[in-house]
mmCIF file of C-alpha atoms in Angstrom:
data_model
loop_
_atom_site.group_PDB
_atom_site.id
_atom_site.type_symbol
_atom_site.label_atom_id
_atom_site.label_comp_id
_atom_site.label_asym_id
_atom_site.label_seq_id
_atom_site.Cartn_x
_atom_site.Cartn_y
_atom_site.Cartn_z
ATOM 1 C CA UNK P 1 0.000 0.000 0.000
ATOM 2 C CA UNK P 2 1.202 3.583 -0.715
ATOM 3 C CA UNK P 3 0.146 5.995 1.757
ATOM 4 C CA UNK P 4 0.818 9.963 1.100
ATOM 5 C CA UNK P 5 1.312 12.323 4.071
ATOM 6 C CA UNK P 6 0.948 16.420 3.241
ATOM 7 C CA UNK P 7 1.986 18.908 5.836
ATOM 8 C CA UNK P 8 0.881 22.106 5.211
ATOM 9 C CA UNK P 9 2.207 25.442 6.583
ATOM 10 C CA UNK P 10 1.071 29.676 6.241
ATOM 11 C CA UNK P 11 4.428 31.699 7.016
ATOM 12 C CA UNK P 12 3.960 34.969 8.714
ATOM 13 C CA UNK P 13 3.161 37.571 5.863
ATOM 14 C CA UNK P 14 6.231 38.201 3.740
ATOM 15 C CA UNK P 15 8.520 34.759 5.281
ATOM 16 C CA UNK P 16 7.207 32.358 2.625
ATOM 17 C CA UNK P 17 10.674 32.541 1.174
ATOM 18 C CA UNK P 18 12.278 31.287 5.209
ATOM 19 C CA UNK P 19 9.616 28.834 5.574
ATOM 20 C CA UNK P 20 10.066 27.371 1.810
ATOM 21 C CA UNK P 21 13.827 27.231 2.433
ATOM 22 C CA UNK P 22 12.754 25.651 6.018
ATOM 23 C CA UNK P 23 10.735 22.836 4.957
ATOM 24 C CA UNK P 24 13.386 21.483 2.464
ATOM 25 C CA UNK P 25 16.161 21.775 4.807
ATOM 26 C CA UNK P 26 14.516 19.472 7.317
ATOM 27 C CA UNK P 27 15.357 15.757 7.095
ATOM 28 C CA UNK P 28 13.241 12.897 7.498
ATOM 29 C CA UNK P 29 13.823 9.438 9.518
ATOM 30 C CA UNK P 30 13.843 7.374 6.222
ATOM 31 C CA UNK P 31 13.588 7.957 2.467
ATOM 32 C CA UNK P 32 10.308 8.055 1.147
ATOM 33 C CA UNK P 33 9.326 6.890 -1.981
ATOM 34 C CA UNK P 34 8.859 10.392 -2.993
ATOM 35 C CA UNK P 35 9.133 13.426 -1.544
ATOM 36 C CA UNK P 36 7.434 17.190 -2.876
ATOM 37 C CA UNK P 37 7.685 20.588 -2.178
ATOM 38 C CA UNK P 38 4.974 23.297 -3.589
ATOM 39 C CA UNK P 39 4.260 26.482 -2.384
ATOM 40 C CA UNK P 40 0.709 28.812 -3.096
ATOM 41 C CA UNK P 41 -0.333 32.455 -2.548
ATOM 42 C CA UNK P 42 -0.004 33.413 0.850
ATOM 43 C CA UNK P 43 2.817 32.090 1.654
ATOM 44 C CA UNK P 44 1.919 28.685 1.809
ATOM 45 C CA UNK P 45 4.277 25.611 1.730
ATOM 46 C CA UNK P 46 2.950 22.391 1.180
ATOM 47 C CA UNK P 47 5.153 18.819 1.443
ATOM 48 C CA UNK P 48 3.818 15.627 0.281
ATOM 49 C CA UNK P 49 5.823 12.608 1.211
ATOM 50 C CA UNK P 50 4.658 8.691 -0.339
ATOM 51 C CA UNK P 51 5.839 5.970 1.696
ATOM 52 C CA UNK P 52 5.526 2.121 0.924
ATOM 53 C CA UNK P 53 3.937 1.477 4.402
ATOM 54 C CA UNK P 54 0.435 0.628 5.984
ATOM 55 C CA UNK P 55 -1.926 3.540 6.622
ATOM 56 C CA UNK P 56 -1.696 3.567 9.931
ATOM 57 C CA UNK P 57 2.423 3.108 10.238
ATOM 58 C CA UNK P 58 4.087 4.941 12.209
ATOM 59 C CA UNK P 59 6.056 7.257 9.476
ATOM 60 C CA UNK P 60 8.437 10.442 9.714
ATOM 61 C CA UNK P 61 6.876 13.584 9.425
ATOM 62 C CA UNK P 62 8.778 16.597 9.433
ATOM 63 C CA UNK P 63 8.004 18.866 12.869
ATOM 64 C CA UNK P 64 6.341 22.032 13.718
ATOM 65 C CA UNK P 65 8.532 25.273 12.567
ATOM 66 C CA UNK P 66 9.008 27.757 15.035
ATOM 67 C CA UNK P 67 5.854 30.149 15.725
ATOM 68 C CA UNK P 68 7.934 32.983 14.764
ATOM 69 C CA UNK P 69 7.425 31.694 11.065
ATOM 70 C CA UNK P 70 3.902 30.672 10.710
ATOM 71 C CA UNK P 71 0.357 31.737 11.233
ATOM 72 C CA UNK P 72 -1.354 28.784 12.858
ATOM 73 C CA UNK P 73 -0.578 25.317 13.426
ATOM 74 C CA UNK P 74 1.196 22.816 10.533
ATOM 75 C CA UNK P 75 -2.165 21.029 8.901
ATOM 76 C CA UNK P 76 -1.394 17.545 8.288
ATOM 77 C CA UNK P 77 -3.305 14.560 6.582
ATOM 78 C CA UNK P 78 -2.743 11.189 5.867
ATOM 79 C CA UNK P 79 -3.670 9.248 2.657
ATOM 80 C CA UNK P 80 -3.672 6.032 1.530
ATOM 81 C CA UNK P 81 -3.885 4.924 -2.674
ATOM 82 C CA UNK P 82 -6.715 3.345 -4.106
ATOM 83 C CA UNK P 83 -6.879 0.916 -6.997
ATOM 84 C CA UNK P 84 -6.424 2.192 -10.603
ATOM 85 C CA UNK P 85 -9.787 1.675 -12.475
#
């Protein structure tokens, strides 16, 4: 089974660029099978990792940045692939 985590992060107005350059600095606990970094309008980072693992495995996630940088809380969800039709 595949399963995707996204964590999801709004920088303080005008830090997108610290919090983009944050979120691919930090190192995970494994290699996923993929790993993604996208960004949106206001200032949002978003990082999608796939790992080859059960849904509910326990799985690296990368951590809370320091309040300093974002809004509110890092949004996370977890995902898990379906079967191709």
């Amino acid at each position: 089974m595949t399963v995707a985590l996204m964590w999801e992060a709004r920088a303080v107005p005008g830090r997108g660029e610290e919090l983009l350059a944050w979120a691919r600095a930090q190192p995970l606990d494994g290699t996923p099978l993929r790993r993604e970094t996208l960004r949106a309008p206001q200032d949002r980072v978003l990082v999608v990792t796939w790992w080859d693992a059960a849904y509910d495995a326990e799985l690296p996630e990368l951590p809370e940045p320091d309040t300093g940088l974002v809004t509110r809380a890092v949004h996370r969800w977890r995902f898990a692939s379906v079967a191709v039709d």
